[in-house]
mmCIF file with all atom_site columns, C-alpha atoms in Angstrom:
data_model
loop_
_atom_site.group_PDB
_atom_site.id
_atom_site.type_symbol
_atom_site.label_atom_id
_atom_site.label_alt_id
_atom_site.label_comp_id
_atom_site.label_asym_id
_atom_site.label_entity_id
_atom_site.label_seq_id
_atom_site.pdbx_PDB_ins_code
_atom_site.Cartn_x
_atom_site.Cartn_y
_atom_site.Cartn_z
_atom_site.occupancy
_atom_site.B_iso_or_equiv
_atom_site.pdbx_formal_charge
_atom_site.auth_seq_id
_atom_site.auth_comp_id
_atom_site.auth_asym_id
_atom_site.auth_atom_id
_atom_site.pdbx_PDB_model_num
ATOM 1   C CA . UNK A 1 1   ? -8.273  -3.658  30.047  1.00 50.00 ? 45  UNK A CA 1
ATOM 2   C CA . UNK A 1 2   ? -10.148 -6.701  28.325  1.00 63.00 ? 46  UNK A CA 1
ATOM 3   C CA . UNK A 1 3   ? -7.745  -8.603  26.705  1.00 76.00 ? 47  UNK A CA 1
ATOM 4   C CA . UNK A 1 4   ? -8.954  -10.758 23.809  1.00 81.00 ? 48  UNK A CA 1
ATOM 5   C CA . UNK A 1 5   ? -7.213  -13.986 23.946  1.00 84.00 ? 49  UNK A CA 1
ATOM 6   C CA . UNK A 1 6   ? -6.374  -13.290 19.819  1.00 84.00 ? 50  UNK A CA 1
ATOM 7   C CA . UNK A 1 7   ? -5.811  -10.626 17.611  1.00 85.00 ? 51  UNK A CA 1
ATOM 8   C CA . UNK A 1 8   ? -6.790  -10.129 14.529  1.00 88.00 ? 52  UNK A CA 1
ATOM 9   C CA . UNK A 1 9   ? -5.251  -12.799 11.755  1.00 90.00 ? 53  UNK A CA 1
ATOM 10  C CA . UNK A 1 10  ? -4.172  -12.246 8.664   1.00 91.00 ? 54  UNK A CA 1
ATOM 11  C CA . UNK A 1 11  ? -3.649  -15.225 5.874   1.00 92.00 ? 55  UNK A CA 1
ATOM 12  C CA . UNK A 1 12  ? -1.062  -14.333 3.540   1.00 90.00 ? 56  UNK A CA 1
ATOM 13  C CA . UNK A 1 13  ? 0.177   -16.473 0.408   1.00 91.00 ? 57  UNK A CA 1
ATOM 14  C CA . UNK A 1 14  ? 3.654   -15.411 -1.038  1.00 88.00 ? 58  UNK A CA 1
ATOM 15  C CA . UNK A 1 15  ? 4.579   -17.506 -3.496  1.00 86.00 ? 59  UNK A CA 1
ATOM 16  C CA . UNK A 1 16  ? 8.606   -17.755 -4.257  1.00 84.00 ? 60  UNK A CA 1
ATOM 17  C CA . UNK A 1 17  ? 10.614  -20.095 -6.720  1.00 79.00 ? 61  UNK A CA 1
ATOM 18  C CA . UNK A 1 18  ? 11.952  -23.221 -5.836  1.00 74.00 ? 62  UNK A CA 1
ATOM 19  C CA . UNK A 1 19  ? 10.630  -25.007 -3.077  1.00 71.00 ? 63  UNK A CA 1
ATOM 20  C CA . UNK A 1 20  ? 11.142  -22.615 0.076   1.00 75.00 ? 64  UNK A CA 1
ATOM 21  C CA . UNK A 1 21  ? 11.327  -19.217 0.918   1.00 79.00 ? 65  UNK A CA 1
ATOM 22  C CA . UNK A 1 22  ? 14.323  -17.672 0.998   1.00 79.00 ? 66  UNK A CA 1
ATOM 23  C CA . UNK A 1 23  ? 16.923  -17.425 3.886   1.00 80.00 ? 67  UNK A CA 1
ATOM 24  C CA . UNK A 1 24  ? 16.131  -13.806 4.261   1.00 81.00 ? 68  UNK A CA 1
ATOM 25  C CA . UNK A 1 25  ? 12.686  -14.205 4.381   1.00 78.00 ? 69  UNK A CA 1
ATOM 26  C CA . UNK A 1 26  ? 13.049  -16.668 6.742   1.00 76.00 ? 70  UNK A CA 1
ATOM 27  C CA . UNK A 1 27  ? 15.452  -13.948 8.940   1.00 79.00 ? 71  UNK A CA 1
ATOM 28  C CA . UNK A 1 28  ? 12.669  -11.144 8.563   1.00 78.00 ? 72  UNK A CA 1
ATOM 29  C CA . UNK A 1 29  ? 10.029  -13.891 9.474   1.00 76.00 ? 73  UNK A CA 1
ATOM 30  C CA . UNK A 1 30  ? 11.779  -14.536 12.616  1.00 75.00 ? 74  UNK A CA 1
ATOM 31  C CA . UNK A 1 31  ? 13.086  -11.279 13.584  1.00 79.00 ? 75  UNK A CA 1
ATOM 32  C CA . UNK A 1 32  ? 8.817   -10.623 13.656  1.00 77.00 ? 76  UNK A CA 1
ATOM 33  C CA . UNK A 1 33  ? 7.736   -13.519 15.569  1.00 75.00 ? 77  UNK A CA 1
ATOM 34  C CA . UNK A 1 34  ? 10.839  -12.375 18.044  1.00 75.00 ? 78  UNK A CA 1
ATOM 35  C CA . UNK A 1 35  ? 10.040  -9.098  18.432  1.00 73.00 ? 79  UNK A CA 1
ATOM 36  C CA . UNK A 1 36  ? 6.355   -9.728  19.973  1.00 76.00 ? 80  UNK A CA 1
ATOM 37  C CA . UNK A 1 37  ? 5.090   -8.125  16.566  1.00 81.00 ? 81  UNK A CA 1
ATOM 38  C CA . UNK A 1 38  ? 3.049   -10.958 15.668  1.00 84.00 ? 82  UNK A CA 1
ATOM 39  C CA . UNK A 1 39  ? 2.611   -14.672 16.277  1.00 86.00 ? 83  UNK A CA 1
ATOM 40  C CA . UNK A 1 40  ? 2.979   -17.641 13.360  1.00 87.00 ? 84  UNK A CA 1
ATOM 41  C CA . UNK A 1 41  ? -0.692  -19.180 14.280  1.00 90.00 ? 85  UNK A CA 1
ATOM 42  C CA . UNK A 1 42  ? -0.249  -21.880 11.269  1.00 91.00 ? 86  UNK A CA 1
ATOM 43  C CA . UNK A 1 43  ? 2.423   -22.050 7.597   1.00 90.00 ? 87  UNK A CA 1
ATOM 44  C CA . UNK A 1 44  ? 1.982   -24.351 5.495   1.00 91.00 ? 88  UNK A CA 1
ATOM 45  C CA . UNK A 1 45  ? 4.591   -24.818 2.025   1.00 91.00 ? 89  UNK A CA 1
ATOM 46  C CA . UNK A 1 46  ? 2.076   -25.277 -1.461  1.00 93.00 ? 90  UNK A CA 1
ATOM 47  C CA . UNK A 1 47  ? 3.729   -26.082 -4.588  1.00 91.00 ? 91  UNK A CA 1
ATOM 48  C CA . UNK A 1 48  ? 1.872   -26.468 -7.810  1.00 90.00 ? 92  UNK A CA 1
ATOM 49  C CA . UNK A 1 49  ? 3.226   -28.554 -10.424 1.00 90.00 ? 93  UNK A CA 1
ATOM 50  C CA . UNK A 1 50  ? 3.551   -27.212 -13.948 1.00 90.00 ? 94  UNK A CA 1
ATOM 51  C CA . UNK A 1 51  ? 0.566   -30.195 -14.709 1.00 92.00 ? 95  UNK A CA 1
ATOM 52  C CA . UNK A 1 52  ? -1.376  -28.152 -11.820 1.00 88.00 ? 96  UNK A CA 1
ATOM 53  C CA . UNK A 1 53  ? -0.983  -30.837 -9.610  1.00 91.00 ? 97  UNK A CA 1
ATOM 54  C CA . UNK A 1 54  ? -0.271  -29.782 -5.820  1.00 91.00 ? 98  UNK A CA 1
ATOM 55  C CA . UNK A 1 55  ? 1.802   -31.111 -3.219  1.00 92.00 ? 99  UNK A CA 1
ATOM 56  C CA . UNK A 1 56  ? 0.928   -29.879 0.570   1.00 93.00 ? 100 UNK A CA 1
ATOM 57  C CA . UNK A 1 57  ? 4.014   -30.054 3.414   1.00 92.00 ? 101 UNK A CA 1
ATOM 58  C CA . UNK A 1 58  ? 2.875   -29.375 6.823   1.00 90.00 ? 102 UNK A CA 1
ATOM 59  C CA . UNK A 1 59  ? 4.795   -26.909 9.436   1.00 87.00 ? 103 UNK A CA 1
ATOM 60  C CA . UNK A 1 60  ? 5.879   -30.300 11.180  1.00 87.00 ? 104 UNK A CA 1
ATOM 61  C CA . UNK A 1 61  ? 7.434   -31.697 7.715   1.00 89.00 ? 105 UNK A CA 1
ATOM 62  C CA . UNK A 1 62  ? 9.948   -28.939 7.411   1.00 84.00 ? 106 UNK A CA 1
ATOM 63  C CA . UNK A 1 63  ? 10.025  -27.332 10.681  1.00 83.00 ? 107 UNK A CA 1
ATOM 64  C CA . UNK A 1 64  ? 13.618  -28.800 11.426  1.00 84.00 ? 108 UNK A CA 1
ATOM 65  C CA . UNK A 1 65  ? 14.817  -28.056 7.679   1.00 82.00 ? 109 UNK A CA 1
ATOM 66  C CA . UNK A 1 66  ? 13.796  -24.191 7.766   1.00 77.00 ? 110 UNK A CA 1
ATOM 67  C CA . UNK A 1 67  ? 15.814  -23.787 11.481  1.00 74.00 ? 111 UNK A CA 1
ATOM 68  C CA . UNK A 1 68  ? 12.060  -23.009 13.281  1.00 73.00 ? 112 UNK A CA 1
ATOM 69  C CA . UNK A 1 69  ? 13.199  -25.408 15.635  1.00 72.00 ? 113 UNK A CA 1
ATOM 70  C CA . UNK A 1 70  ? 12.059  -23.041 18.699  1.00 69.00 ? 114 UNK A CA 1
ATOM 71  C CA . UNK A 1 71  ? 8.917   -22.125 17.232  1.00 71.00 ? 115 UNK A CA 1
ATOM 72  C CA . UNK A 1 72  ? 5.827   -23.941 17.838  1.00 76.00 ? 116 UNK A CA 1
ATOM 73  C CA . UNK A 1 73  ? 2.383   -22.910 16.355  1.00 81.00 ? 117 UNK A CA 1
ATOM 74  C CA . UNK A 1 74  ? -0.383  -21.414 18.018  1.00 75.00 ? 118 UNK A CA 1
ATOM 75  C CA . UNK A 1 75  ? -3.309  -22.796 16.097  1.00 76.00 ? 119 UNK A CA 1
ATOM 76  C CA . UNK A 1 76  ? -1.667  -25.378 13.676  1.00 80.00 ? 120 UNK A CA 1
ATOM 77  C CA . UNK A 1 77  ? -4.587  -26.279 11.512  1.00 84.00 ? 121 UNK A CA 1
ATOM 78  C CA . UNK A 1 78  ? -6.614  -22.937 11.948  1.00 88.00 ? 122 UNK A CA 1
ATOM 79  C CA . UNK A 1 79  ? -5.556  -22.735 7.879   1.00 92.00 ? 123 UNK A CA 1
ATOM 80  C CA . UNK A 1 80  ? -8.735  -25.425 6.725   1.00 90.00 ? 124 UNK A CA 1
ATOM 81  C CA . UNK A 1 81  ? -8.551  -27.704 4.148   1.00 90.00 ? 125 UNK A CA 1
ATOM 82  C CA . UNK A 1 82  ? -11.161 -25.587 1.762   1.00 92.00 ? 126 UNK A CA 1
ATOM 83  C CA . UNK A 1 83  ? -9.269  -22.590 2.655   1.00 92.00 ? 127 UNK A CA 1
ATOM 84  C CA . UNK A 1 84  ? -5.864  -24.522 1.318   1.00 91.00 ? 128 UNK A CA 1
ATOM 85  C CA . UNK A 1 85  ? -7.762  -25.492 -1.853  1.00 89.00 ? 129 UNK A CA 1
ATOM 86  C CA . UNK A 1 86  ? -8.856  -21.961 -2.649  1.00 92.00 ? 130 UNK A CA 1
ATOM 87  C CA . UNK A 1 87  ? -5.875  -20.082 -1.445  1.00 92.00 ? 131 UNK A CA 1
ATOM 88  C CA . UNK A 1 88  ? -3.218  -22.713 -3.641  1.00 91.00 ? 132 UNK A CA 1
ATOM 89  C CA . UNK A 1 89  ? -5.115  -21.916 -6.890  1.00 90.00 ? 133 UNK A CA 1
ATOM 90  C CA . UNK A 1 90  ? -3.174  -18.409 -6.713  1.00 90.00 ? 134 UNK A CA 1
ATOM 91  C CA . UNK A 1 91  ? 0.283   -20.293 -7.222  1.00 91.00 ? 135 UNK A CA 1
ATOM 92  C CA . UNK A 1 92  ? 0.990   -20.027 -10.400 1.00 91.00 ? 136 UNK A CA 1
ATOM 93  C CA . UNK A 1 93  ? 2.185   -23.888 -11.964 1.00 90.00 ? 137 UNK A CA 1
ATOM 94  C CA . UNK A 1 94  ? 5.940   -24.432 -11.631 1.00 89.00 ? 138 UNK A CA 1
ATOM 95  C CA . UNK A 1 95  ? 5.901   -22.339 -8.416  1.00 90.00 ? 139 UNK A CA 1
ATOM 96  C CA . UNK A 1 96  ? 5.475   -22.601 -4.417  1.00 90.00 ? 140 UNK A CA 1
ATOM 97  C CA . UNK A 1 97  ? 4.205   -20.399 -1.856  1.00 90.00 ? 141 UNK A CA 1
ATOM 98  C CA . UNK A 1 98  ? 3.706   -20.040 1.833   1.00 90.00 ? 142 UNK A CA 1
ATOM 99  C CA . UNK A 1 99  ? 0.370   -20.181 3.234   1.00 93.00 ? 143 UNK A CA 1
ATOM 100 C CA . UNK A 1 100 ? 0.976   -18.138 6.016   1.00 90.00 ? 144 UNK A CA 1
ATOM 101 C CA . UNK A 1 101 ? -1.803  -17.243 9.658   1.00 92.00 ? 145 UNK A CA 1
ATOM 102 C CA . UNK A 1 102 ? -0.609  -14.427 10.968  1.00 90.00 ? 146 UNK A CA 1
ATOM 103 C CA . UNK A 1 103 ? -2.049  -13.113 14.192  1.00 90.00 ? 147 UNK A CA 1
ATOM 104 C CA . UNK A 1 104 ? -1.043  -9.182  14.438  1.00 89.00 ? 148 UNK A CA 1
ATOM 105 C CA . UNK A 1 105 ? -0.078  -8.563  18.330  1.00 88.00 ? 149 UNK A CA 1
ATOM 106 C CA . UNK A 1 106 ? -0.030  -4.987  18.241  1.00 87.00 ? 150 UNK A CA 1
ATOM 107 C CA . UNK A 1 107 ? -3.624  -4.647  16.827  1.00 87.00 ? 151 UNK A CA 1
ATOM 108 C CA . UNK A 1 108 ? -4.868  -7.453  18.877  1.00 88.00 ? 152 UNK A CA 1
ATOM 109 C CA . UNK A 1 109 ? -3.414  -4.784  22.094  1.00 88.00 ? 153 UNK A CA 1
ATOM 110 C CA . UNK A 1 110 ? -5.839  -2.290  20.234  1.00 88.00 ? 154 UNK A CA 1
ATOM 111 C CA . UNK A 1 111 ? -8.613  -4.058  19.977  1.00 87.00 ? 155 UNK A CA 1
ATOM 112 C CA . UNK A 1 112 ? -8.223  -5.395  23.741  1.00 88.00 ? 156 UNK A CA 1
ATOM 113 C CA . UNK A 1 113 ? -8.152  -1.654  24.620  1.00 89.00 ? 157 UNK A CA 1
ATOM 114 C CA . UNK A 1 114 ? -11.259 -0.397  22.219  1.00 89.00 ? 158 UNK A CA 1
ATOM 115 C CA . UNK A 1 115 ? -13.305 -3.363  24.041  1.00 87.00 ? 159 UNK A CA 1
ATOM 116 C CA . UNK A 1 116 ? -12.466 -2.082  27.316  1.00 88.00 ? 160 UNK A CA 1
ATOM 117 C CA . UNK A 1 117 ? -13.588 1.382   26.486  1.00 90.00 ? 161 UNK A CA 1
ATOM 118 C CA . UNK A 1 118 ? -16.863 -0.483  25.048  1.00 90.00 ? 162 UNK A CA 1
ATOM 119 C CA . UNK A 1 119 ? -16.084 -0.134  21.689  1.00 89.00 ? 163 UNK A CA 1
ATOM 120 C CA . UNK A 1 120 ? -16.011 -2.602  19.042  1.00 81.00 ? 164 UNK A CA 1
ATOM 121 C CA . UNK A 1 121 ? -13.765 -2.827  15.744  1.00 81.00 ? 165 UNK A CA 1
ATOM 122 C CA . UNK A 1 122 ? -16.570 -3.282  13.142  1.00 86.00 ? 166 UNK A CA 1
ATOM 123 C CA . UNK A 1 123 ? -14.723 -3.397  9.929   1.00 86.00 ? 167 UNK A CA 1
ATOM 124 C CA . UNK A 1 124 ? -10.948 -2.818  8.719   1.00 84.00 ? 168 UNK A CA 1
ATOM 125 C CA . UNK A 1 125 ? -9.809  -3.040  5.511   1.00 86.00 ? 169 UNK A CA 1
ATOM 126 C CA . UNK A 1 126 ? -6.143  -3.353  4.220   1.00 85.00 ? 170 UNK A CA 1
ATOM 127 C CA . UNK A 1 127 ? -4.527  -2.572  1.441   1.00 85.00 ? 171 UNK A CA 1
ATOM 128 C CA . UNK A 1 128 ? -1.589  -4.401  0.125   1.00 82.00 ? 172 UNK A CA 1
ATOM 129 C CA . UNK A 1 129 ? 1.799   -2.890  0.291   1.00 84.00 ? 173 UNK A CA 1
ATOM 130 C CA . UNK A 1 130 ? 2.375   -3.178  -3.152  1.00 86.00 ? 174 UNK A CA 1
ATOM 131 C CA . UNK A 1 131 ? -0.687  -0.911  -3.787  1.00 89.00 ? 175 UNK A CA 1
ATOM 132 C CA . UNK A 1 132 ? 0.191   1.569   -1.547  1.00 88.00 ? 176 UNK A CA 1
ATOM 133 C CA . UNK A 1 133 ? 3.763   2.140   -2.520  1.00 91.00 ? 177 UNK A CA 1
ATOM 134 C CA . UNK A 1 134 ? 2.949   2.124   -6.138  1.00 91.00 ? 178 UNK A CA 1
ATOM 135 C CA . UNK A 1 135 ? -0.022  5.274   -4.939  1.00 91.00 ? 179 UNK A CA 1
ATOM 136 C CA . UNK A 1 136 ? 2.344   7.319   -3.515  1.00 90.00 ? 180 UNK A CA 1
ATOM 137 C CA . UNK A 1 137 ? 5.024   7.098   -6.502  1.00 90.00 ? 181 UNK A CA 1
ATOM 138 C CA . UNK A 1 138 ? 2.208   7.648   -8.881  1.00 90.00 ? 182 UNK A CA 1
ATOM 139 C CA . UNK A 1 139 ? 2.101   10.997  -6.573  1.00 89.00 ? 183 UNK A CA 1
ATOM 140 C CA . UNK A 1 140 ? 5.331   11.570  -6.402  1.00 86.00 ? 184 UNK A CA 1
ATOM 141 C CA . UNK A 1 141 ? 5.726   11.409  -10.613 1.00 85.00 ? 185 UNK A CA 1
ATOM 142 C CA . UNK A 1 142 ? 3.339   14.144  -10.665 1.00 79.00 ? 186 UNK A CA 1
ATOM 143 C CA . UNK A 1 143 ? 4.519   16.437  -8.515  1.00 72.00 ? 187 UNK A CA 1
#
């Protein structure tokens, strides 16, 4: 099989009060990166001001205070410095988020075995959890 040397990567931004994530986000995070389901490739912690005024902390800053002691990133930096200027105008002012690269193992497997076979992921599109749950309720009020 040709195996691609990454997977596909997703950038999420999940912006929580205060200024972390929660412990059990933090667990589910882990349990993830644990389980060979994906690999952390870059986080970085945004928090907007209520002025609008940003503050950036690098993985590095608060590696040690979040208990990622063990993990180290794949492709710290692979998150740019236009893509942290564009992404951080979704935090709302008075909140913080997570700007998270994500690198999904199990489709990067996939896509290893679709490019042995000569074939060639052209496109994929994803649609947010939210979305879909909300879909199949809609559904499931009608029936």
């Amino acid at each position: 099989m040709a195996e691609l040397e990454y997977g596909p990567v997703d950038i999420y931004v999940v912006s929580f009060e205060g200024d972390r994530p929660d412990d059990a986000t933090l667990s589910a995070l882990g349990d993830l990166m644990v389980g060979d389901e994906i690999r952390l490739l870059d986080l970085l912690i945004v928090a907007r001001a209520e002025d609008g005024s940003v503050t950036i902390r690098e993985f590095e800053e608060f590696r040690d205070e979040y208990g990622f002691t063990v993990v180290e990133l794949e492709a710290s930096g692979i998150i740019g410095d236009e893509d942290i200027d564009a992404l951080a105008d979704g935090i709302p002012p008075g909140m913080a988020g997570a700007i998270m690269a994500i690198e999904l193992l199990w489709a990067k497997r996939i896509a290893s075995a679709f490019a042995a076979s000569g074939g060639e992921v052209l496109q994929v599109e994803r649609i947010p959890a939210t979305v879909v749950n909300e879909v199949f309720a809609a559904a499931a009020d009608v029936e």
